[in-house]
PDB file of N, CA and C and ligand atoms in Angstrom:
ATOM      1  N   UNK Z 196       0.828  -1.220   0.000  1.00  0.00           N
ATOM      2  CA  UNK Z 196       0.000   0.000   0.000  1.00  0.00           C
ATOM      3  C   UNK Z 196       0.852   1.255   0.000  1.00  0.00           C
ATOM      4  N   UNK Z 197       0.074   2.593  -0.060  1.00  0.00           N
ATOM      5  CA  UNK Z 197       0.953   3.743  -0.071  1.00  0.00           C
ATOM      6  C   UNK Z 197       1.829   3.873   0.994  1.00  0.00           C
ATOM      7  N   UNK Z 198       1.447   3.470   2.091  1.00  0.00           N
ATOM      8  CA  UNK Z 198       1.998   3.863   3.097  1.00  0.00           C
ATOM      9  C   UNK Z 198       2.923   3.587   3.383  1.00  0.00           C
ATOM     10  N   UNK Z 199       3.766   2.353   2.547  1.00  0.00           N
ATOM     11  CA  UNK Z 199       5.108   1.221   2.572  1.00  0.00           C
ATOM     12  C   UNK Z 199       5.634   2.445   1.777  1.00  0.00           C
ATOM     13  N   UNK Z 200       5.537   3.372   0.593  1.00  0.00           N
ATOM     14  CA  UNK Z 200       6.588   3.417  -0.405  1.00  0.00           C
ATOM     15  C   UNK Z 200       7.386   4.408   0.563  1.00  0.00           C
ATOM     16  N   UNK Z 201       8.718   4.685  -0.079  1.00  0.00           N
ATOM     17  CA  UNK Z 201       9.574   5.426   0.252  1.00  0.00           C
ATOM     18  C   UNK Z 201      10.020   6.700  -0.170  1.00  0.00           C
ATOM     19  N   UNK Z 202      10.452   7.501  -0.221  1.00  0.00           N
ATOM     20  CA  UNK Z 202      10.861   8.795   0.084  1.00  0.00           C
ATOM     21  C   UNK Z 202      12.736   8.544  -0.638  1.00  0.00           C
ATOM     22  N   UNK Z 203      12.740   8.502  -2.006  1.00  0.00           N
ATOM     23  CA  UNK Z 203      14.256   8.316  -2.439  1.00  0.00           C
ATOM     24  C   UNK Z 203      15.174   9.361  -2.709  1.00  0.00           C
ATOM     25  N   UNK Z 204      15.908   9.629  -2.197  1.00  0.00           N
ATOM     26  CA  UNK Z 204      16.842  10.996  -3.351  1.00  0.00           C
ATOM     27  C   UNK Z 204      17.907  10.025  -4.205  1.00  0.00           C
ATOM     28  N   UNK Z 205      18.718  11.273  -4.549  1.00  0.00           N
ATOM     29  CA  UNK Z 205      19.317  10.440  -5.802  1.00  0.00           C
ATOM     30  C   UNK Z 205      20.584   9.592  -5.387  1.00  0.00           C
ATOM     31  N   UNK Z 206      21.016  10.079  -4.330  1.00  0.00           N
ATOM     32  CA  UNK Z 206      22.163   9.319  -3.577  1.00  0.00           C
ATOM     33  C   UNK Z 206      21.792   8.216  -3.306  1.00  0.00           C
ATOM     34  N   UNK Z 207      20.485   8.054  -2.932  1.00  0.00           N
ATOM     35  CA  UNK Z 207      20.211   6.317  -2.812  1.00  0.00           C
ATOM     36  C   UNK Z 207      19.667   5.447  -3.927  1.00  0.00           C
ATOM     37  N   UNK Z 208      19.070   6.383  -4.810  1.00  0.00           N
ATOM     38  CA  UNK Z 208      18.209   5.826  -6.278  1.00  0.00           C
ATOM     39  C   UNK Z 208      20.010   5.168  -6.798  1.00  0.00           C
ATOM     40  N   UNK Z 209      20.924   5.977  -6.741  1.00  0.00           N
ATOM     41  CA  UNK Z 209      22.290   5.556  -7.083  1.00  0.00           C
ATOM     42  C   UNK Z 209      22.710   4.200  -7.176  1.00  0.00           C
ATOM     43  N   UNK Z 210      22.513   3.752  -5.569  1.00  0.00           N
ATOM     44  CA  UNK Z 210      23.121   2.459  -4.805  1.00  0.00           C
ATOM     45  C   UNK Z 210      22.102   1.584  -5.994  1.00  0.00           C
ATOM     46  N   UNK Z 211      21.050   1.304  -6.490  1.00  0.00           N
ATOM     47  CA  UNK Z 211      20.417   0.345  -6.974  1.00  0.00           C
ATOM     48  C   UNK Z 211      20.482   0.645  -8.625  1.00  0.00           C
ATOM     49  N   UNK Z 212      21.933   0.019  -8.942  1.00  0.00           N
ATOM     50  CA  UNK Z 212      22.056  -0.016 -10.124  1.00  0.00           C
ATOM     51  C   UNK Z 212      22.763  -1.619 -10.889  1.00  0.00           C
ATOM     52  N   UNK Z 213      22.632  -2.443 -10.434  1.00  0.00           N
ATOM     53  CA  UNK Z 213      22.934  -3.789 -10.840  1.00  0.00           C
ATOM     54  C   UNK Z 213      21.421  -4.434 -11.068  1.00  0.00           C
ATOM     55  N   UNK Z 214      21.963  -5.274 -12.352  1.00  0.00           N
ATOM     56  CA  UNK Z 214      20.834  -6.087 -12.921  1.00  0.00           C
ATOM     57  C   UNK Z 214      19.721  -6.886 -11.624  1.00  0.00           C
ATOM     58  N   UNK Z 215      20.217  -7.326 -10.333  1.00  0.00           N
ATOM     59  CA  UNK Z 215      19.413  -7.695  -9.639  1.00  0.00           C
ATOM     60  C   UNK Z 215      19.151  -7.026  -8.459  1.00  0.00           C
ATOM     61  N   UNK Z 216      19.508  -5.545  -8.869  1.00  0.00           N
ATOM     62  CA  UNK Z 216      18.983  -4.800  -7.914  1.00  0.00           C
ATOM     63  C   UNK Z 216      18.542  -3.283  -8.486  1.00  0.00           C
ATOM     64  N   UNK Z 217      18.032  -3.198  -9.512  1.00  0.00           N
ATOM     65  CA  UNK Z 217      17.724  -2.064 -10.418  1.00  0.00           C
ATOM     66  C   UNK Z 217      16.604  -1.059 -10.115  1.00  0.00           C
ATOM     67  N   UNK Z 218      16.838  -0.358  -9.490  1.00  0.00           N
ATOM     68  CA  UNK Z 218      15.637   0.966  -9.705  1.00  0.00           C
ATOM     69  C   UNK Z 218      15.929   2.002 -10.453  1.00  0.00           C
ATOM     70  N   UNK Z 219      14.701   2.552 -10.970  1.00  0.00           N
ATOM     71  CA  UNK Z 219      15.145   3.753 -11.863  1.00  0.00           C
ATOM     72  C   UNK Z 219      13.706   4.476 -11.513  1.00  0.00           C
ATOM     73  N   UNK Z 220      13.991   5.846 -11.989  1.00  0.00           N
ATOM     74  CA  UNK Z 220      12.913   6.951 -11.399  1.00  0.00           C
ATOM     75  C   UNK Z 220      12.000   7.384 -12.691  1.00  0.00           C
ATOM     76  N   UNK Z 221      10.833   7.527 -12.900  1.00  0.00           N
ATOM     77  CA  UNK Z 221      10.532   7.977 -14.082  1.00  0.00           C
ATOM     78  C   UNK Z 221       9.330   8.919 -13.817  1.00  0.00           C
ATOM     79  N   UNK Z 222       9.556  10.399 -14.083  1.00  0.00           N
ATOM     80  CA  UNK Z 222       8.018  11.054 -13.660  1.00  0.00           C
ATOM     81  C   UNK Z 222       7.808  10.982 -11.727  1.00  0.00           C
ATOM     82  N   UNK Z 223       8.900  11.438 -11.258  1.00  0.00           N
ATOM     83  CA  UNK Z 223       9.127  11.199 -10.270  1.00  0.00           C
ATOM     84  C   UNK Z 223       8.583   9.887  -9.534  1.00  0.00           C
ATOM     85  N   UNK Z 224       7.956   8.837 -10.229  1.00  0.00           N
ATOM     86  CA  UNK Z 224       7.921   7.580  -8.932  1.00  0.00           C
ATOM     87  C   UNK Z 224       9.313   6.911  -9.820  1.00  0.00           C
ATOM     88  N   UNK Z 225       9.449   6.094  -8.448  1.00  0.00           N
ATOM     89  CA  UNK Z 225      10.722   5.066  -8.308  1.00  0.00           C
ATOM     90  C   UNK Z 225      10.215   4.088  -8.430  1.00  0.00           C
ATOM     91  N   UNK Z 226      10.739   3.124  -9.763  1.00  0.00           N
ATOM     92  CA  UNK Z 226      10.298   1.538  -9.838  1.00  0.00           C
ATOM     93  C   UNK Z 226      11.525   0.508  -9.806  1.00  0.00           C
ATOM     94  N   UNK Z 227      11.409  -0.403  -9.526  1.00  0.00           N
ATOM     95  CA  UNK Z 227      12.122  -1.466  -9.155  1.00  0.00           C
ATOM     96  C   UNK Z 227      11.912  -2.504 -10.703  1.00  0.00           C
ATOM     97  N   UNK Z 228      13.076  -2.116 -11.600  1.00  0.00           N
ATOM     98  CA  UNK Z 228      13.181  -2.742 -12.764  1.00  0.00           C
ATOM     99  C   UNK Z 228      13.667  -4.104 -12.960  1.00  0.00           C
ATOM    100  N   UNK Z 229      14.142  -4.801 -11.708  1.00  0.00           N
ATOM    101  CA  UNK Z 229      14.726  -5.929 -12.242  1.00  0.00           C
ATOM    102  C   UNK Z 229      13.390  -7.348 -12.307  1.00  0.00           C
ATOM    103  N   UNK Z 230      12.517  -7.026 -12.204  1.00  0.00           N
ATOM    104  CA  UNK Z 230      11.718  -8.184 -12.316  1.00  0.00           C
ATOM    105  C   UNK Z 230      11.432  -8.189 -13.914  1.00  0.00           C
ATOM    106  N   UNK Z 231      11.060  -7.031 -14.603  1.00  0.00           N
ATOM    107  CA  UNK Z 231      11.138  -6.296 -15.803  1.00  0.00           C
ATOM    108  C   UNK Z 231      11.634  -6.544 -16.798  1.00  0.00           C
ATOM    109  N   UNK Z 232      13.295  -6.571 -16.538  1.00  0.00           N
ATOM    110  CA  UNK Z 232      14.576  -6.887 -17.416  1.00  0.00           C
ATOM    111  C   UNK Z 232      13.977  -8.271 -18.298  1.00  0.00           C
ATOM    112  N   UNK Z 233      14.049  -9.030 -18.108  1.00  0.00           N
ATOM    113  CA  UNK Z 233      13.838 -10.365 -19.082  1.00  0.00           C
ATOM    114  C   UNK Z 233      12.432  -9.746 -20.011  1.00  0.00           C
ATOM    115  N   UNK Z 234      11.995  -9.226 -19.588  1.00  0.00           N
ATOM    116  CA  UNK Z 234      10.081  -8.641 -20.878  1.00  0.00           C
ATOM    117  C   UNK Z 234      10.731  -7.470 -21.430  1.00  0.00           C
ATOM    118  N   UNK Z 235      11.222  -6.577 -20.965  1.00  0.00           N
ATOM    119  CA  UNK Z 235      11.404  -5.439 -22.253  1.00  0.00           C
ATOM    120  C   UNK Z 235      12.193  -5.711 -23.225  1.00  0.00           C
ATOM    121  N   UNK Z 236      11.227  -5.256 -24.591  1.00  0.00           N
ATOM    122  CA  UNK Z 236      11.015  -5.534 -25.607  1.00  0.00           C
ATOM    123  C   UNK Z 236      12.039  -5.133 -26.122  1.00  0.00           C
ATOM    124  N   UNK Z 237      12.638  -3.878 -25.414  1.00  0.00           N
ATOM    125  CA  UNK Z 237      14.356  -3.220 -26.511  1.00  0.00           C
ATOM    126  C   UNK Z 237      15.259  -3.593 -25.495  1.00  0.00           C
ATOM    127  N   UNK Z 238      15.429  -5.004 -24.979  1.00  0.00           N
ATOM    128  CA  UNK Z 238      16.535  -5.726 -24.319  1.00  0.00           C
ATOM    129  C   UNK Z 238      16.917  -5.544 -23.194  1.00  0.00           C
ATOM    130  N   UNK Z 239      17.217  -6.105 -22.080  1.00  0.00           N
ATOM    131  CA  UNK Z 239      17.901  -5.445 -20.881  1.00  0.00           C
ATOM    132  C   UNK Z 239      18.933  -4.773 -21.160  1.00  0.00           C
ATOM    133  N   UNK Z 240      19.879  -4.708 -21.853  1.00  0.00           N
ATOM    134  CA  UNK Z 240      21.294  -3.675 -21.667  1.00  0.00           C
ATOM    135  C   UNK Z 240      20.647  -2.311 -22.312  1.00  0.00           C
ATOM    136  N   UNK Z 241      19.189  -2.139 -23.247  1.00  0.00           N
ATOM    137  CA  UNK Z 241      18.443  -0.654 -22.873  1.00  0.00           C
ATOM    138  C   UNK Z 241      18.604  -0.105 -21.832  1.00  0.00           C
ATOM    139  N   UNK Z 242      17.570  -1.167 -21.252  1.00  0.00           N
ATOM    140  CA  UNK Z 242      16.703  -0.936 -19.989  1.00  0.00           C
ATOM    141  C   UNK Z 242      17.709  -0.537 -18.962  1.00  0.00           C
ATOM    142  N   UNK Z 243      18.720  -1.284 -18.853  1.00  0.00           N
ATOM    143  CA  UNK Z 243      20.091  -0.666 -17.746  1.00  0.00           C
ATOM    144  C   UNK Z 243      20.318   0.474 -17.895  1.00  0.00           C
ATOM    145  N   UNK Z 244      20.659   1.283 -19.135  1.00  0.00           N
ATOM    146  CA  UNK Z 244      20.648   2.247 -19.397  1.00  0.00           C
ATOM    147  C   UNK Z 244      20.043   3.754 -18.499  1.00  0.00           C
ATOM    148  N   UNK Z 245      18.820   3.174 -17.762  1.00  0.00           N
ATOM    149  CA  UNK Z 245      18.373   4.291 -16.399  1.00  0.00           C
ATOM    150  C   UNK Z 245      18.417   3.407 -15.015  1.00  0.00           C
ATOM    151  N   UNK Z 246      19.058   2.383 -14.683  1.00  0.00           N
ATOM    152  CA  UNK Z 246      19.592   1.976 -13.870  1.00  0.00           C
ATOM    153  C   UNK Z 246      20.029   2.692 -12.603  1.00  0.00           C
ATOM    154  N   UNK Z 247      19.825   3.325 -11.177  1.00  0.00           N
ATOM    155  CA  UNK Z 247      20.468   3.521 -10.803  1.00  0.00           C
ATOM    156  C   UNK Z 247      20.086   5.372 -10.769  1.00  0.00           C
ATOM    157  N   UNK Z 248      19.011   6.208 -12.229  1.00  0.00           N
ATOM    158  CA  UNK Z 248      18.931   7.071 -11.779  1.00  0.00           C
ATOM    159  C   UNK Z 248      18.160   7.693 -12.547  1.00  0.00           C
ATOM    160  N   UNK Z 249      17.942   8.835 -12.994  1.00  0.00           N
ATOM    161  CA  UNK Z 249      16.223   9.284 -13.371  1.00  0.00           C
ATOM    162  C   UNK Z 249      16.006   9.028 -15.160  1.00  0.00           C
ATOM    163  N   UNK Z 250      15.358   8.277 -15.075  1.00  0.00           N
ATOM    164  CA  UNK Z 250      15.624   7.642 -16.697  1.00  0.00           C
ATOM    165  C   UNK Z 250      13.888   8.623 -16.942  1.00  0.00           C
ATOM    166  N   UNK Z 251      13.484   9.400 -16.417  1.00  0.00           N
ATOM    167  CA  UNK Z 251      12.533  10.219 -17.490  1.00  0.00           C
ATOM    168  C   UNK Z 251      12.886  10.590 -18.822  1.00  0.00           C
ATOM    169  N   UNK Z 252      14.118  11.070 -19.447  1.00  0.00           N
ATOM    170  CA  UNK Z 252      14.181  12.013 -20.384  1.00  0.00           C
ATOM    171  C   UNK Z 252      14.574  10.913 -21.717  1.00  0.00           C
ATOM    172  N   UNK Z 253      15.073   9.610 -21.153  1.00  0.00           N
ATOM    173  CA  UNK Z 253      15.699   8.500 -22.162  1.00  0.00           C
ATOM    174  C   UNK Z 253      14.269   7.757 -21.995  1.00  0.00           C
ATOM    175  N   UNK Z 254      13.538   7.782 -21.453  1.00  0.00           N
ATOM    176  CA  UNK Z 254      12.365   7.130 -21.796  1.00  0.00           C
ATOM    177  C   UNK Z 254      11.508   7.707 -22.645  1.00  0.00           C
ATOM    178  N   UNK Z 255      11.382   8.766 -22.470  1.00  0.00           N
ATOM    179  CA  UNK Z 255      10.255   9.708 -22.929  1.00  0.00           C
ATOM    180  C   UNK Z 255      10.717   9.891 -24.568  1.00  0.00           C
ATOM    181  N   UNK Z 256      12.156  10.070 -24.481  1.00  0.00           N
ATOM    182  CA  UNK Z 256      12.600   9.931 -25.987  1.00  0.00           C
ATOM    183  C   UNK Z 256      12.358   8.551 -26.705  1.00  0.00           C
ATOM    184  N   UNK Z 257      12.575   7.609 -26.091  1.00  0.00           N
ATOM    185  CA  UNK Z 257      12.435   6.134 -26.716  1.00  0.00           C
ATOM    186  C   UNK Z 257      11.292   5.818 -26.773  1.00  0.00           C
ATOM    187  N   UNK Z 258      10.180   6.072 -26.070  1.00  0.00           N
ATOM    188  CA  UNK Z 258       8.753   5.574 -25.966  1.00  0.00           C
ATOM    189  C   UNK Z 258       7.569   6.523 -24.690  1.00  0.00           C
ATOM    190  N   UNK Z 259       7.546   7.392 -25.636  1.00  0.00           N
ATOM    191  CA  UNK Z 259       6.263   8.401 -24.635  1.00  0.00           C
ATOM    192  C   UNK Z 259       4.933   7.998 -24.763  1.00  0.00           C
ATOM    193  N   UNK Z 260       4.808   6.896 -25.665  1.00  0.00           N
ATOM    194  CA  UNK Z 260       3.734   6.085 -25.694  1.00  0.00           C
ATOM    195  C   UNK Z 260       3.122   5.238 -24.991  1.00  0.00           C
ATOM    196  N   UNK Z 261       4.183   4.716 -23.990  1.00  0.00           N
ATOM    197  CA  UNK Z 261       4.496   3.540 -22.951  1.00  0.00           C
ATOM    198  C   UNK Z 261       3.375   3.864 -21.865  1.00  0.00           C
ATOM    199  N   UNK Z 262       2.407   3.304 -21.458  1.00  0.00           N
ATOM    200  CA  UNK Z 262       2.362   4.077 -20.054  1.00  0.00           C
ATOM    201  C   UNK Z 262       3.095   3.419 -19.024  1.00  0.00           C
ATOM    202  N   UNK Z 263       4.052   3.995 -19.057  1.00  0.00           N
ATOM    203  CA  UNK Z 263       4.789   3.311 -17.379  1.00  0.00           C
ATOM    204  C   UNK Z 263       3.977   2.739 -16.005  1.00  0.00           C
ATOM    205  N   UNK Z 264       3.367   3.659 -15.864  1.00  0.00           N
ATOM    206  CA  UNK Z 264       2.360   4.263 -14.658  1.00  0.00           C
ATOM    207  C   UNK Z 264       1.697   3.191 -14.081  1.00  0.00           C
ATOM    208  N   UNK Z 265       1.205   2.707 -15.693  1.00  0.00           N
ATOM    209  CA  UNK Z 265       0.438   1.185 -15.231  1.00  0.00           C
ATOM    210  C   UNK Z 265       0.980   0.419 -15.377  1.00  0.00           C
ATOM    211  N   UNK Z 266       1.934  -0.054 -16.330  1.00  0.00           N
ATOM    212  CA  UNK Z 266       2.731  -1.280 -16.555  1.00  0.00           C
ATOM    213  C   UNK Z 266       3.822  -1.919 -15.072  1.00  0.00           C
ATOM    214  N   UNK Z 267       4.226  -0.807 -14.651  1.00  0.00           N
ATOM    215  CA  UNK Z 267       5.282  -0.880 -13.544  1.00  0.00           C
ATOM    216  C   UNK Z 267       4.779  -0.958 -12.497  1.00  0.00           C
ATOM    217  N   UNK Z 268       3.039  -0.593 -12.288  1.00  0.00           N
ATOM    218  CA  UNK Z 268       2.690  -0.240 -11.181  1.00  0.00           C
ATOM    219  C   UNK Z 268       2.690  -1.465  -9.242  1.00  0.00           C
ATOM    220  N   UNK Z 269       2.921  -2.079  -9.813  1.00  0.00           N
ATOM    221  CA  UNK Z 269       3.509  -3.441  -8.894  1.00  0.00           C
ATOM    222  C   UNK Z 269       5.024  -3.687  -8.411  1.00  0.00           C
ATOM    223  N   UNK Z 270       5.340  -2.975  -9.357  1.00  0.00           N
ATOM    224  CA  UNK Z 270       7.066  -2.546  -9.048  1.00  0.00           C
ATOM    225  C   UNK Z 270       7.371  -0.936  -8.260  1.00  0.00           C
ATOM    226  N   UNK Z 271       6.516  -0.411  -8.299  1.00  0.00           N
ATOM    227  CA  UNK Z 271       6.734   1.007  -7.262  1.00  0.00           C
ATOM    228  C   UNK Z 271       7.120   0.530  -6.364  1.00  0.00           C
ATOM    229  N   UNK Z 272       8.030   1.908  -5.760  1.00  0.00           N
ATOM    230  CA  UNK Z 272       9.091   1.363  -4.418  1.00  0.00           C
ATOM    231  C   UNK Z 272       8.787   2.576  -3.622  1.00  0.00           C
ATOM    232  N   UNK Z 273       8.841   4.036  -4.408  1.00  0.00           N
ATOM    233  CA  UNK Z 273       8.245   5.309  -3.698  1.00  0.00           C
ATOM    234  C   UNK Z 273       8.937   6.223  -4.791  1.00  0.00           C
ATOM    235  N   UNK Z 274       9.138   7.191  -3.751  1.00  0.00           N
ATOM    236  CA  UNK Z 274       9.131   8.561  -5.061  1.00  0.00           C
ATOM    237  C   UNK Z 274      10.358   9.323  -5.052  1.00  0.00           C
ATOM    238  N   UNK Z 275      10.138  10.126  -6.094  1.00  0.00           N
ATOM    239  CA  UNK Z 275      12.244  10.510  -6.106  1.00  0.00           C
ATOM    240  C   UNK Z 275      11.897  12.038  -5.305  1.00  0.00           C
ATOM    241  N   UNK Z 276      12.542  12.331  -4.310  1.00  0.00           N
ATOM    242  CA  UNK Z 276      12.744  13.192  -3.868  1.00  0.00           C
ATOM    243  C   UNK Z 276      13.800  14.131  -4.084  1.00  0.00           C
ATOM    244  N   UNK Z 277      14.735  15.479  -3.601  1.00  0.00           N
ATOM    245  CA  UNK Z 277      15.496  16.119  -3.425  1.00  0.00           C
ATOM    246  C   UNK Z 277      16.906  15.579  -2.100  1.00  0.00           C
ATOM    247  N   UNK Z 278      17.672  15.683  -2.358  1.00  0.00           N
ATOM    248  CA  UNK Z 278      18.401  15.403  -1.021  1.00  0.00           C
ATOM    249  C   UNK Z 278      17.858  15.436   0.127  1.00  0.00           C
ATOM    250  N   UNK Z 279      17.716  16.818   0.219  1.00  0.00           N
ATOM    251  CA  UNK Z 279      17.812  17.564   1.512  1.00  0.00           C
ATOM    252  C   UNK Z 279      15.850  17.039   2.181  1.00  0.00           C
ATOM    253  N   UNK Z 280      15.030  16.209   1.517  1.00  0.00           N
ATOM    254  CA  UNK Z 280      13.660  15.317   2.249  1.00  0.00           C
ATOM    255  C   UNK Z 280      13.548  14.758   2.299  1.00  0.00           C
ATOM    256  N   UNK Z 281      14.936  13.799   1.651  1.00  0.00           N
ATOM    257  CA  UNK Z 281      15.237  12.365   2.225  1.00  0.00           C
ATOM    258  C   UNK Z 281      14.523  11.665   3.483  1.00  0.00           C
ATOM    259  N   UNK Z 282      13.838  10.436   3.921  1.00  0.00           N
ATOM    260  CA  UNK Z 282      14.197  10.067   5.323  1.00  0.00           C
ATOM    261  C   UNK Z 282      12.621   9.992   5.504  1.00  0.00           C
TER     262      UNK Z 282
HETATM  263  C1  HEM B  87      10.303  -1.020 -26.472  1.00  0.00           C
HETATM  264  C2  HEM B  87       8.870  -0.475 -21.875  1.00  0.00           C
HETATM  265  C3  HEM B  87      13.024   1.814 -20.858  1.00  0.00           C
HETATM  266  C4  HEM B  87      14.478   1.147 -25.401  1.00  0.00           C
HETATM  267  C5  HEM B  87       9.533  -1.008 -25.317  1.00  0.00           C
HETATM  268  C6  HEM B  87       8.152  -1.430 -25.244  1.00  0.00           C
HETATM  269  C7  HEM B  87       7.757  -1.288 -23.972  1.00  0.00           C
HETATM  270  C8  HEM B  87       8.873  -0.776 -23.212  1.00  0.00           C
HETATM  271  C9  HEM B  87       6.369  -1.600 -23.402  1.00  0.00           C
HETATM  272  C10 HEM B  87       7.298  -1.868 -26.436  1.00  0.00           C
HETATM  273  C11 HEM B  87       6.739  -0.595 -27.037  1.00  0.00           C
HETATM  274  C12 HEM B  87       6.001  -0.772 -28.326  1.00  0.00           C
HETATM  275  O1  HEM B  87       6.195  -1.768 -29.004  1.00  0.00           O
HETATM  276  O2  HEM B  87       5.224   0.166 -28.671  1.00  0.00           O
HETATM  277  C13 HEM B  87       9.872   0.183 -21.197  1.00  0.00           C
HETATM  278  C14 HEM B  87       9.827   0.556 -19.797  1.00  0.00           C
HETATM  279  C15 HEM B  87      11.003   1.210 -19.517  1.00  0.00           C
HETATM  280  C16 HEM B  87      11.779   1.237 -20.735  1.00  0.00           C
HETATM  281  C17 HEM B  87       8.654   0.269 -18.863  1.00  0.00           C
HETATM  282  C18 HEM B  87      11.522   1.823 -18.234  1.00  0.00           C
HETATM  283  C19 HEM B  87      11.045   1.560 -17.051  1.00  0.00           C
HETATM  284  C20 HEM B  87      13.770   1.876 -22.007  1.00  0.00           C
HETATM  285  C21 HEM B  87      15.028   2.534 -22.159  1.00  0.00           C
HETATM  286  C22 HEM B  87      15.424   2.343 -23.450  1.00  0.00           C
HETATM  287  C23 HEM B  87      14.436   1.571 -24.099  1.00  0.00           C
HETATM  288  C24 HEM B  87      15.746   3.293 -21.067  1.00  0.00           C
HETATM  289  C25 HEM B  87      16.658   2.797 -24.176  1.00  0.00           C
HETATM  290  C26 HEM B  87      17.532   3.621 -23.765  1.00  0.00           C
HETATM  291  C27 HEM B  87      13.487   0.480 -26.071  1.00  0.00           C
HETATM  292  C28 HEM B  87      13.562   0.119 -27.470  1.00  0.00           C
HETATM  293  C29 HEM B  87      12.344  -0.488 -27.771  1.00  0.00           C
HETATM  294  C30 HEM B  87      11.568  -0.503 -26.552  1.00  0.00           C
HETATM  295  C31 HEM B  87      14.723   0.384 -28.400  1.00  0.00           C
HETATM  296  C32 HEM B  87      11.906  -1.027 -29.123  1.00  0.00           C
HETATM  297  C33 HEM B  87      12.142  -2.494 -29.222  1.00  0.00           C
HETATM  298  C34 HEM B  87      11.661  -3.062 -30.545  1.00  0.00           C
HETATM  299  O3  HEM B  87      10.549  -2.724 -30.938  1.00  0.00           O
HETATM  300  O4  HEM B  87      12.413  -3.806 -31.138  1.00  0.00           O
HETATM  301  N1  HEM B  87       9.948  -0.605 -24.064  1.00  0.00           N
HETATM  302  N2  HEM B  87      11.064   0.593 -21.727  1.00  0.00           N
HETATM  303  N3  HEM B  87      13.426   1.297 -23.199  1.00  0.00           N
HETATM  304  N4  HEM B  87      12.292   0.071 -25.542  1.00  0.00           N
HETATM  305 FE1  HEM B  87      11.692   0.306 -23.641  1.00  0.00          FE
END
């Protein structure tokens, strides 16, 4: 539920950048991509590609068609914050 997600800045969106531990931020929520990796359609070494940190602008260029929103929505982890509201 909402009340689990988290509160990310980018220093920690950072730490989760390996294939079995992948988050990336898109439209400020944070999703947890590695369940993902094996289904997208333009390959995992794309998809790594926002690994680790705000993949809005490489998504939106590759596919603004996508709805993320719903596709990922089981993979939300919480939302990308600023440093300094971390916590
Ligand atoms: C295709 C999802 C990130 C590159 C697709 C498709 C989906 C998808 C649903 C099929 C679209 C269609 O056929 O209309 C996602 C999601 C992403 C993501 C949910 C992030 C969470 C990326 C990134 C890149 C990328 C970061 C590249 C930098 C591609 C390419 C295709 C594709 C090249 C076309 C594959 C083909 O048709 O052969 N993606 N994608 N994607 N994606 Fe992504």
């Amino acid at each position: 539920g909402v009340e689990t997600l988290l509160r990310i800045p980018p220093s920690v969106l950072k730490l989760h950048n390996k294939k079995e531990d992948a988050w990336t931020a898109i439209n400020g929520k944070v999703y947890n991509i590695t369940p993902y990796l094996p289904y997208h359609p333009g390959g995992e070494k794309e998809l790594m590609r926002v690994a680790g940190r705000d993949g809005t602008k490489l998504f939106s260029l590759t596919h603004a068609w996508v709805n993320v929103e719903f596709m990922l929505d089981a993979c939300l982890v919480g939302f990308l914050v600023s440093e300094s509201y971390a916590s």
